[in-house]
CSV table of C-alpha atoms in Angstrom, one decimal:
chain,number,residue,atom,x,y,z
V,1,UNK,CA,81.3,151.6,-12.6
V,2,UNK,CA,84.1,149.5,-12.7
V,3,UNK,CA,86.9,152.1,-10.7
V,4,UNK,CA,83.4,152.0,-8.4
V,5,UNK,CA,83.6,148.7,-7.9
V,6,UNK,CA,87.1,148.3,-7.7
V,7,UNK,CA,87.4,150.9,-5.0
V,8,UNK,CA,84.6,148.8,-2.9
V,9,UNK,CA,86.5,145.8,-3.2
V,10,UNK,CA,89.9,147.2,-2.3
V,11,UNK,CA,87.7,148.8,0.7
V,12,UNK,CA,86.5,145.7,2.1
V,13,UNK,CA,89.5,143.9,1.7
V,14,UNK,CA,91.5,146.6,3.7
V,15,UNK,CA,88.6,146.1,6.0
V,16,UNK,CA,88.9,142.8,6.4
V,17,UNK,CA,92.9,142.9,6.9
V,18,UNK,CA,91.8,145.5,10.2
V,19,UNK,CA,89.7,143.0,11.4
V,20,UNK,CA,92.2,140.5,10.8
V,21,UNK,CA,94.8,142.7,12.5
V,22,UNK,CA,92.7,143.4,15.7
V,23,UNK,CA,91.7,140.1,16.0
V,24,UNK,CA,95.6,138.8,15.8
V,25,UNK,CA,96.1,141.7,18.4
V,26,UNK,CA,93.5,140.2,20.4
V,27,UNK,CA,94.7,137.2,20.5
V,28,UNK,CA,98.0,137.7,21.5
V,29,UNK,CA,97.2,139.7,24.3
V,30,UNK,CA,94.7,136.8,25.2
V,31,UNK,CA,98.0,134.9,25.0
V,32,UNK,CA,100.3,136.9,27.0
V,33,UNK,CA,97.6,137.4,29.8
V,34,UNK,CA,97.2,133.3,30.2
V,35,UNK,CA,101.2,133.0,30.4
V,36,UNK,CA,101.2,136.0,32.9
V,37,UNK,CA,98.2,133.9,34.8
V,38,UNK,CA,100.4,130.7,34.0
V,39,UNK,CA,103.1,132.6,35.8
V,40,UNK,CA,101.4,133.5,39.2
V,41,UNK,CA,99.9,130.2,39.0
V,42,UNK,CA,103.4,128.7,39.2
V,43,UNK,CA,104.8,131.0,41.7
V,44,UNK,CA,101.8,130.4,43.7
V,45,UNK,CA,102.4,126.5,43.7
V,46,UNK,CA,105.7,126.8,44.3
V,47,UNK,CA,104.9,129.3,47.5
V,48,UNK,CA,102.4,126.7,49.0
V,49,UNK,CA,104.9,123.7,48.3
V,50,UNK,CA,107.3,125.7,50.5
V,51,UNK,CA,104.4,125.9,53.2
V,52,UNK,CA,103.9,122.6,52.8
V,53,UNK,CA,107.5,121.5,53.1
V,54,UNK,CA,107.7,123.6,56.0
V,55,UNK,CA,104.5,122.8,57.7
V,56,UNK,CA,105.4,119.2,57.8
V,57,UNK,CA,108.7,120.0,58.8
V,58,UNK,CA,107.0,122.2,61.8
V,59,UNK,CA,104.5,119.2,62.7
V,60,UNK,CA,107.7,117.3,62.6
V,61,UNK,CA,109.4,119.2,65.0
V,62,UNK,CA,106.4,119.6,67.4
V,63,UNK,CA,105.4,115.8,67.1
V,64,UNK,CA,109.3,115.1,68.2
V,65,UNK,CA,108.9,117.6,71.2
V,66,UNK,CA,105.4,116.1,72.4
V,67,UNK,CA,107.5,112.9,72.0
V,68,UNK,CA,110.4,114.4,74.4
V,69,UNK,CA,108.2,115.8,76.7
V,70,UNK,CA,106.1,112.4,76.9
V,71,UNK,CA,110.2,110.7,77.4
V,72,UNK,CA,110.6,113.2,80.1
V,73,UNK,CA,107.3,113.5,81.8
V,74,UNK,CA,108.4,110.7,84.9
V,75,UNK,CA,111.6,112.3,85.3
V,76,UNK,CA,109.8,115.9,85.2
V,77,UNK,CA,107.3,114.2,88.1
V,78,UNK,CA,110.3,112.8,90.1
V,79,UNK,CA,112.0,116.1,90.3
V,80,UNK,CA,108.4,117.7,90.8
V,81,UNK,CA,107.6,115.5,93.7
V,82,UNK,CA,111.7,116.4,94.9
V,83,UNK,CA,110.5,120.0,94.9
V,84,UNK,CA,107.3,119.7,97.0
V,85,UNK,CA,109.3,117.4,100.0
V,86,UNK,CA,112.3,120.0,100.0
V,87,UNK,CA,108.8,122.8,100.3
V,88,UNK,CA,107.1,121.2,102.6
V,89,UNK,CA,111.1,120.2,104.2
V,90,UNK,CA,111.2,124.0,104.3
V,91,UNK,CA,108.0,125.3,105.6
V,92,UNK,CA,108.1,122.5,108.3
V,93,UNK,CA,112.0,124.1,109.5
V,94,UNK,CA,110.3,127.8,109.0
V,95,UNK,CA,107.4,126.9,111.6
V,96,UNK,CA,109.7,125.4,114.3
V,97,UNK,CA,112.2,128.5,113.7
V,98,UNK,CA,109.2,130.8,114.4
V,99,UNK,CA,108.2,128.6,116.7
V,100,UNK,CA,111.6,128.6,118.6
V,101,UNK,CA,111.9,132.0,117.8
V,102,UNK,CA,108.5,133.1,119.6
V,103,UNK,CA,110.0,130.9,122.8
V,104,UNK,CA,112.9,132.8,123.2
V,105,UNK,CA,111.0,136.2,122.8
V,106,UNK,CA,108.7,135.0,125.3
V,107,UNK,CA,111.4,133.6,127.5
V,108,UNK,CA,113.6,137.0,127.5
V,109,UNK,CA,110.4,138.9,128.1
V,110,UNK,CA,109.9,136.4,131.4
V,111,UNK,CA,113.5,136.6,132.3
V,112,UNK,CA,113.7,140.0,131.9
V,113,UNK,CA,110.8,140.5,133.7
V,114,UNK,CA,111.9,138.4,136.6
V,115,UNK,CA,115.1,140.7,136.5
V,116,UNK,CA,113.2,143.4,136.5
V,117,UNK,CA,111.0,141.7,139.5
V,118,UNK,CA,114.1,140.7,141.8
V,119,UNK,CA,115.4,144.3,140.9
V,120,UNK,CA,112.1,145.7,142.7
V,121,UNK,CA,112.1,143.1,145.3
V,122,UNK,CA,115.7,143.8,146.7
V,123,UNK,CA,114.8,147.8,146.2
V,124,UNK,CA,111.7,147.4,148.4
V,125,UNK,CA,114.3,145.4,150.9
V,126,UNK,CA,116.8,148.1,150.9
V,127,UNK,CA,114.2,150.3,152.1
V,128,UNK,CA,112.8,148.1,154.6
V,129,UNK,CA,116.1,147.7,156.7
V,130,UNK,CA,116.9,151.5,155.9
V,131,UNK,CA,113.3,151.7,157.4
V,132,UNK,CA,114.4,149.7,160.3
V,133,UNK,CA,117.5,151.2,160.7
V,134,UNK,CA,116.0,154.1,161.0
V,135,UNK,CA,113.6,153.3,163.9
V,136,UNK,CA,116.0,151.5,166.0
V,137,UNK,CA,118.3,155.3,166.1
V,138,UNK,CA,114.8,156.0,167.1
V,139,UNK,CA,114.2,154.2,169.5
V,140,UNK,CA,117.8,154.5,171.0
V,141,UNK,CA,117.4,158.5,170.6
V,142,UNK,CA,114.0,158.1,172.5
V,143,UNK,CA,115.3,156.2,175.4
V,144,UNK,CA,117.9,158.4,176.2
V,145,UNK,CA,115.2,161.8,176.2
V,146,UNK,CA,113.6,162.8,179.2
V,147,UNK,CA,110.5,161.5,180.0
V,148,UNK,CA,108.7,165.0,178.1
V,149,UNK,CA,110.2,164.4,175.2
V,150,UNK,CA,108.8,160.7,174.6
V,151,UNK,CA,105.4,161.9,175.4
V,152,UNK,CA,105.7,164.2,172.7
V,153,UNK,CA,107.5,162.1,170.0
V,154,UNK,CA,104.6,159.6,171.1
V,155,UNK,CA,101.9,161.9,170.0
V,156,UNK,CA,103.8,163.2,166.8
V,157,UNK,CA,103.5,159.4,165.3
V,158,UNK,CA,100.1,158.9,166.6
V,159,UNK,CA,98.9,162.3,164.6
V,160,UNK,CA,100.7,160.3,161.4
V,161,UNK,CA,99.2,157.8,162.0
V,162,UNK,CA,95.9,158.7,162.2
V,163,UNK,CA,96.8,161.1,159.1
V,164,UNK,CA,97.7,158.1,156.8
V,165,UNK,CA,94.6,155.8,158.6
V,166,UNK,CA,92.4,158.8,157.1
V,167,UNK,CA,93.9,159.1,153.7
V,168,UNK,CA,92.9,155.8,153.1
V,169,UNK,CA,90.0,156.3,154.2
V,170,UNK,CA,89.7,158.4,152.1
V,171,UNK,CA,90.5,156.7,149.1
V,172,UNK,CA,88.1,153.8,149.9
V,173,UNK,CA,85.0,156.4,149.8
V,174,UNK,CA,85.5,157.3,146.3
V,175,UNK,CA,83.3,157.0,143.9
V,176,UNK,CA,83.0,154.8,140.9
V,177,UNK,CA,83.5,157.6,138.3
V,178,UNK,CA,86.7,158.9,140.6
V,179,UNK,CA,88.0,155.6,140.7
V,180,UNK,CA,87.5,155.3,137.0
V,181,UNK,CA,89.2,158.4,136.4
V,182,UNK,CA,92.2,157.9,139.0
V,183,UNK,CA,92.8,154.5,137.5
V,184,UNK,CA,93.2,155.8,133.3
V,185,UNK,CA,95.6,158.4,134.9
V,186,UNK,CA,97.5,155.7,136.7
V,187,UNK,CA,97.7,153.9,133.3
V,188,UNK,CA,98.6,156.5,131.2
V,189,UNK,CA,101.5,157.6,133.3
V,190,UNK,CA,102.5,153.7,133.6
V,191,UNK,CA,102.8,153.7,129.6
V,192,UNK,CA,104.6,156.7,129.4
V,193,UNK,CA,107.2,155.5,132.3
V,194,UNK,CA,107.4,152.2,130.0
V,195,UNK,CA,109.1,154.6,126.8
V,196,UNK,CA,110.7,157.1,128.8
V,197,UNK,CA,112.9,153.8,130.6
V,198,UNK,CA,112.8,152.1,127.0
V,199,UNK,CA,111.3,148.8,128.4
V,200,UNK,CA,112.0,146.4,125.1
V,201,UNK,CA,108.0,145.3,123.7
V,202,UNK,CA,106.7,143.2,124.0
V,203,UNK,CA,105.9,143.2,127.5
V,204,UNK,CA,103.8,140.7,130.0
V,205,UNK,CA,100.6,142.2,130.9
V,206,UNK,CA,101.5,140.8,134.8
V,207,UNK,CA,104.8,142.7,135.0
V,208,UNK,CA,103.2,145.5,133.4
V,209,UNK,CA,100.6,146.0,136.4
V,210,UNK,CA,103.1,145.0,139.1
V,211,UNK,CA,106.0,147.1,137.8
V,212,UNK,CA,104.7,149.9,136.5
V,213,UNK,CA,100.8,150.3,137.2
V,214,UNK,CA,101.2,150.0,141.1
V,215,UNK,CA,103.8,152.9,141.3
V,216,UNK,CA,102.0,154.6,139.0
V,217,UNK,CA,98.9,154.3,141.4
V,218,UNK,CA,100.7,155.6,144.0
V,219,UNK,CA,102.0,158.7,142.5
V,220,UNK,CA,98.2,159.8,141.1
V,221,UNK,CA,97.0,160.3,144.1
V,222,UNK,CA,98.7,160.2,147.9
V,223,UNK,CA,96.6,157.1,149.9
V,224,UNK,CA,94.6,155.8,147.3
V,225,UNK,CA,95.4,152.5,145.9
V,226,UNK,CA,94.3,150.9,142.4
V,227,UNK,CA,91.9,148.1,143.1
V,228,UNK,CA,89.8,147.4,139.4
V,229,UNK,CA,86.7,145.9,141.6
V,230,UNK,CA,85.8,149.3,143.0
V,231,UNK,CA,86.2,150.8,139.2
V,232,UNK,CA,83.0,150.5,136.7
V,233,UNK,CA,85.6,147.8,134.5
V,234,UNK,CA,85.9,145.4,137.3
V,235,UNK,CA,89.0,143.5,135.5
V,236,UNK,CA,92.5,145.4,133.8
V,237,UNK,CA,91.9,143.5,131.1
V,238,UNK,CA,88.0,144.6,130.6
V,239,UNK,CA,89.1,148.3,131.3
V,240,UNK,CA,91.9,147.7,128.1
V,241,UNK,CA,89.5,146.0,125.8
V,242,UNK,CA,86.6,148.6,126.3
V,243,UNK,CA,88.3,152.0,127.2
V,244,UNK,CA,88.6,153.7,124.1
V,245,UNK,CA,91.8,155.5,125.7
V,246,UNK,CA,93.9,152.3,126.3
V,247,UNK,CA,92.7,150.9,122.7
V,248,UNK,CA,94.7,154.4,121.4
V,249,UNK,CA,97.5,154.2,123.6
V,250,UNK,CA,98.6,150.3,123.0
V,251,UNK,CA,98.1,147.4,121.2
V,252,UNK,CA,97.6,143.7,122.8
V,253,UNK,CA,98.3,140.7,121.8
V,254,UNK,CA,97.4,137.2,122.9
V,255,UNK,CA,100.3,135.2,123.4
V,256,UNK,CA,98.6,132.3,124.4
V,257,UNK,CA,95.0,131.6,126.2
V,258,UNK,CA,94.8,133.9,129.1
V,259,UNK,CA,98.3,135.5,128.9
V,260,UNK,CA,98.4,138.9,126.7
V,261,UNK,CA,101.0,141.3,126.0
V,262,UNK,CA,101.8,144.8,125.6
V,263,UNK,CA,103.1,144.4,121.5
V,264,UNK,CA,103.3,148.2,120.7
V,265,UNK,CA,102.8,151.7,122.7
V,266,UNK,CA,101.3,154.8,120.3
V,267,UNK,CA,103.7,157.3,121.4
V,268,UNK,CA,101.3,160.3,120.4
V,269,UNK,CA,98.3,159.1,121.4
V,270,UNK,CA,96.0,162.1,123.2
V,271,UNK,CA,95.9,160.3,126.6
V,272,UNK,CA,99.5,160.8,127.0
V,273,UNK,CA,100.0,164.0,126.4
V,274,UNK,CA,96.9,165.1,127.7
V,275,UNK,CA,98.3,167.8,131.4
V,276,UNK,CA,97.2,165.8,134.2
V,277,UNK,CA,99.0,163.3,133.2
V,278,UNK,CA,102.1,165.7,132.5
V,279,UNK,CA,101.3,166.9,135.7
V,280,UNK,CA,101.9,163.7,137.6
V,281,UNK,CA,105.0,163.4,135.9
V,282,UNK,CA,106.7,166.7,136.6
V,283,UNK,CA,105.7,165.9,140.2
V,284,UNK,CA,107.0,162.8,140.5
V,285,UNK,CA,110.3,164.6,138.6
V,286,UNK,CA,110.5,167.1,141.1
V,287,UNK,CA,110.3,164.6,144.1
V,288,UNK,CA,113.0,162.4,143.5
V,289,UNK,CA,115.3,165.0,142.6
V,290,UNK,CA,115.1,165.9,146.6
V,291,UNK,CA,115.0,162.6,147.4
V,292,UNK,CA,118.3,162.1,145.2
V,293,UNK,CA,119.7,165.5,146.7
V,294,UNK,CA,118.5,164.5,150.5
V,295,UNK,CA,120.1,160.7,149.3
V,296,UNK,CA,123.7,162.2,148.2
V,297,UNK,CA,123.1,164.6,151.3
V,298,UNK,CA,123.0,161.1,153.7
V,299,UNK,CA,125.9,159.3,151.6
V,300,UNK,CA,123.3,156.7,150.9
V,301,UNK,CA,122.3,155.1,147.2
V,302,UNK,CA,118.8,155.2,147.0
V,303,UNK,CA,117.7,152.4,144.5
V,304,UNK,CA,113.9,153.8,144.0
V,305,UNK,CA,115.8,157.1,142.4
V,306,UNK,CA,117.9,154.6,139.7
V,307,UNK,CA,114.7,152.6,139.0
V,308,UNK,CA,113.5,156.5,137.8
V,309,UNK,CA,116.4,157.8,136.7
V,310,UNK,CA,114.5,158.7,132.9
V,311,UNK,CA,112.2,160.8,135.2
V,312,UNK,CA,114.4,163.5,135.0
V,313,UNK,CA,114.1,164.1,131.0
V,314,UNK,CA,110.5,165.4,132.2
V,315,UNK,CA,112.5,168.2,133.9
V,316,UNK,CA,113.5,169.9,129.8
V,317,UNK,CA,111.9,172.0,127.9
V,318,UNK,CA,108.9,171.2,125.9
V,319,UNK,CA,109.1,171.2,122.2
V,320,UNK,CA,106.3,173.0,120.1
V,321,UNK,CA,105.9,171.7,116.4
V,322,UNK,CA,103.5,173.7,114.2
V,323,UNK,CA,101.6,173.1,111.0
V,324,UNK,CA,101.1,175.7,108.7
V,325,UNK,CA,100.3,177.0,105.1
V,326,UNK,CA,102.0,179.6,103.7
V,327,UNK,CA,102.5,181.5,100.4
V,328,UNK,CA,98.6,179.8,98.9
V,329,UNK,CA,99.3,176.1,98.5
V,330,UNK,CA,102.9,175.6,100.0
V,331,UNK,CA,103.0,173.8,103.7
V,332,UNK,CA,105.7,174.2,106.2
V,333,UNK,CA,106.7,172.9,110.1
V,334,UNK,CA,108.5,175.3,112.8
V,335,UNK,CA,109.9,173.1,115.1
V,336,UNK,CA,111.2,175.1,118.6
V,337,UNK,CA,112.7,173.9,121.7
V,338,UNK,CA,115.1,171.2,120.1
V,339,UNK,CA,118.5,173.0,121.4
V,340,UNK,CA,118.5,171.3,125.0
V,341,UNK,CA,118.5,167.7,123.0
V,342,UNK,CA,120.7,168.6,119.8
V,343,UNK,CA,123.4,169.0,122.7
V,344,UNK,CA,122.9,165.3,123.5
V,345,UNK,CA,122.5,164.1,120.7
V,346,UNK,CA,123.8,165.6,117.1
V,347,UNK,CA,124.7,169.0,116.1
V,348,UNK,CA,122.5,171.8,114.3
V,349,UNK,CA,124.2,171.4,110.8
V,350,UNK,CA,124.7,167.9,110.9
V,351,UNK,CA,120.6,167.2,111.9
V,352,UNK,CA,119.5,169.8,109.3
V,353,UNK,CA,121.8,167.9,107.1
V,354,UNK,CA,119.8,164.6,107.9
V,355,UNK,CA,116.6,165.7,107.7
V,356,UNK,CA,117.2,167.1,104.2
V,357,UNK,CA,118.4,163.9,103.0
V,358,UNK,CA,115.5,161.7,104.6
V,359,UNK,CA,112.5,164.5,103.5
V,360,UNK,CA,114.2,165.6,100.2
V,361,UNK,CA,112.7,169.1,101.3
V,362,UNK,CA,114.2,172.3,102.0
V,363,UNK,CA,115.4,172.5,105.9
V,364,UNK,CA,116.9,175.3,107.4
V,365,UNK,CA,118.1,175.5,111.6
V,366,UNK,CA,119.0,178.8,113.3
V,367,UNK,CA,120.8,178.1,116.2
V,368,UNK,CA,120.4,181.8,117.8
V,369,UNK,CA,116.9,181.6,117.6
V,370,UNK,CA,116.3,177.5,118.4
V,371,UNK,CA,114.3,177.3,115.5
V,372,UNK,CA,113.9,174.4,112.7
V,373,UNK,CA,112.0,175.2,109.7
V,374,UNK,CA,111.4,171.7,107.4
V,375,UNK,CA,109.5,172.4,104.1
V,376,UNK,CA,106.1,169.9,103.7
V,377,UNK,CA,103.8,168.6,105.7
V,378,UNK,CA,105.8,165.2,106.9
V,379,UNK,CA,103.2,163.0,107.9
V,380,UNK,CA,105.9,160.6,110.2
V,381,UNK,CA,108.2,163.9,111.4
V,382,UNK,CA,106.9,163.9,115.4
V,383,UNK,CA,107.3,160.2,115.4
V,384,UNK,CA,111.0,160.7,113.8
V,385,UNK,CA,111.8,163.4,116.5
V,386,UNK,CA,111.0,160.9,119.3
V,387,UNK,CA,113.2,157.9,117.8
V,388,UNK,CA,116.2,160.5,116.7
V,389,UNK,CA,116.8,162.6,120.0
V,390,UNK,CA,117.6,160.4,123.1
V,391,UNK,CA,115.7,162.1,125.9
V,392,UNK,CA,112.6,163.3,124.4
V,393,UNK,CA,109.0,162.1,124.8
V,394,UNK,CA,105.6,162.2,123.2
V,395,UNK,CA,104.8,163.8,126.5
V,396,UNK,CA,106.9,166.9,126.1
V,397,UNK,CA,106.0,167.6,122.3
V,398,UNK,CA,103.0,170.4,122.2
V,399,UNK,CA,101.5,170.4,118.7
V,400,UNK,CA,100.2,174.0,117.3
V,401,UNK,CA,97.9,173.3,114.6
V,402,UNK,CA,96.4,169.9,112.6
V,403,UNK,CA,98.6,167.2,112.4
V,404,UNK,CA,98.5,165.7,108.2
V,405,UNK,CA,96.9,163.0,108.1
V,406,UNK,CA,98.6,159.9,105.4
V,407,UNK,CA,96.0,160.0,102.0
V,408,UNK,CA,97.0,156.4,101.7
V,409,UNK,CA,93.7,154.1,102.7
């Protein structure tokens, strides 16, 4: 009983010493986790005196720059209000520049439109003592004929003049739609006379119809003369508001209440290259290259021949430019016809040469053959042709196939 009891005391004492034991354990872990909070604590602190100490050092800063900017706010407004009087300084010198500028445009349009207007004048007075000259050999030949040959010479010019007394005539019996028709050939072959002499744009409305229209007029049709009250328009200027041929063909602009100018021609516009109108020119063409032969024949200058002296380009080949697809997706243009103005102009090689560099597509020209291949539809190549080769017209390009359209809107 007693080694019984003995052993259960020594067991709850050793007991007890565990418990002691964890519980010391306990306790310093309980320690070591309050220093290790103690720590973070402390680094913590120190952390958010740093943002502290650099928080006031930031409001510092910005509450020294609002001060600055608060110092320099009426020197900022001085050089502010500098600014806007050297603007407005600038935009009032820009207005009487463009102001000035649009003068002198107009003034070299006037002037060279009063050039242009002499130059006509003293051609139409040339004529007029040629004219005369003329009938006074006449009249000196008749006088010295026998009494025979007057009579007849007498009834020659009454049978022209009863021949030009009837043309007129005729003219004045057309109808409205004739006129109408007569009158958008007469223009069309005006406008294309205007590029093919390389009249500078903008040009007057006024010198337009005197210069160019009249002629024009004349060469449409032999005795009929352009007067706009016998047409359904009434007025030139209604007839290039409304016909939707002349909107195509150019472009007005109001230079000032009641005076308008031509500002830009549409080279490829369909009512200039449309035949009848190539018709007109190629006779015209044909005309005063006997009137220049009969002219060099006489010894005598005519004037009327060097006012059309571009007339003759009508005389050259046409060029044919056509679209096509080829090989599924790929796109190509076969130019033909370009040798009579590579010869004025630049050579084969060297216009391959440039066409490749402005396209960045394959270009290939066969000189045998008078052929130009250029890879792509282009969309501004026709346009490109006219500006590049001195001597060719919208007129005289005949497109084969559909002419790309830009996808840009």
């Amino acid at each position: 009983e007693e080694r019984a009891m003995t052993r259960t005391a020594l067991g709850e004492r050793t007991k007890e010493e565990k418990d002691a034991a964890a519980r010391e354990k306990k306790a310093k872990e309980m320690v070591e986790a309050v220093e290790k909070e103690l720590r973070n604590r402390t680094k913590t602190l120190r952390a958010a005196e740093k943002l502290e100490m650099a928080a006031e050092d930031t409001v510092r800063k910005y509450d020294e720059a609002q001060l600055e900017k608060m110092r320099r706010a009426p020197q900022l407004r001085e050089e502010v209000e500098v600014l806007e009087k050297k603007v407005e300084a600038a935009r009032a010198e820009y207005e009487e520049v463009r102001i000035e500028a649009e003068k002198v445009a107009v003034n070299a349009c006037e002037e060279r439109n009063e050039a242009l207007k002499a130059f006509d004048e003293e051609s139409r007075r040339q004529e007029k003592e040629q004219e005369q000259e003329e009938e006074e050999k006449k009249k000196q030949q008749i006088a010295r004929e026998k009494e025979s040959g007057r009579e007849e010479n007498g009834r020659d010019s009454d049978m022209g003049d009863g021949a030009a007394s009837s043309a007129k005539k005729e003219g004045e019996n057309l109808s409205e739609e004739e006129n109408d028709e007569l009158a958008r050939r007469a223009f069309c072959v005006a406008v294309v006379r205007v590029l093919e002499s390389r009249t500078p744009l903008p040009l007057i409305l006024s010198t337009f119809q005197v210069t160019f229209l009249r002629a024009a007029a004349a060469d449409v049709r032999d005795g009929w003369a352009l007067e706009w009250k016998r047409t359904s328009w009434k007025k030139m200027l209604s007839f290039l508001k409304d016909d939707a041929a002349a909107r195509d063909a150019i472009v007005l602009k109001e230079v000032k209440p009641g005076s308008f100018t031509i500002a830009e021609i549409n080279r490829l516009a369909d009512a200039l290259l449309a035949p009848d109108v190539e018709e007109v020119l190629m006779r015209c063409a044909e005309r005063d290259e006997q009137e220049q032969q009969h002219a060099a024949e006489a010894g005598i200058e005519n004037v009327r021949i060097q006012y059309r002296k571009s007339a003759k380009v009508t005389k050259r080949a046409k060029v044919y430019i056509r679209y096509e697809q080829v090989r599924g997706n790929k796109k190509r243009i076969t130019v033909k016809g370009l040798a009579p103005y590579l010869v004025d102009n630049v050579s084969g090689p060297e216009f391959e040469k440039e066409l490749r560099g402005k396209y960045a597509c394959q270009v290939s020209y066969s000189a045998q053959n008078d052929e130009l291949v250029v890879g792509g539809h282009q969309i501004s190549f026709e346009e490109f042709l006219v500006q590049r080769l001195d001597g060719l017209s919208a007129a005289m390009i005949e497109r084969l196939g559909k002419k790309p359209k830009s996808s840009k809107k």
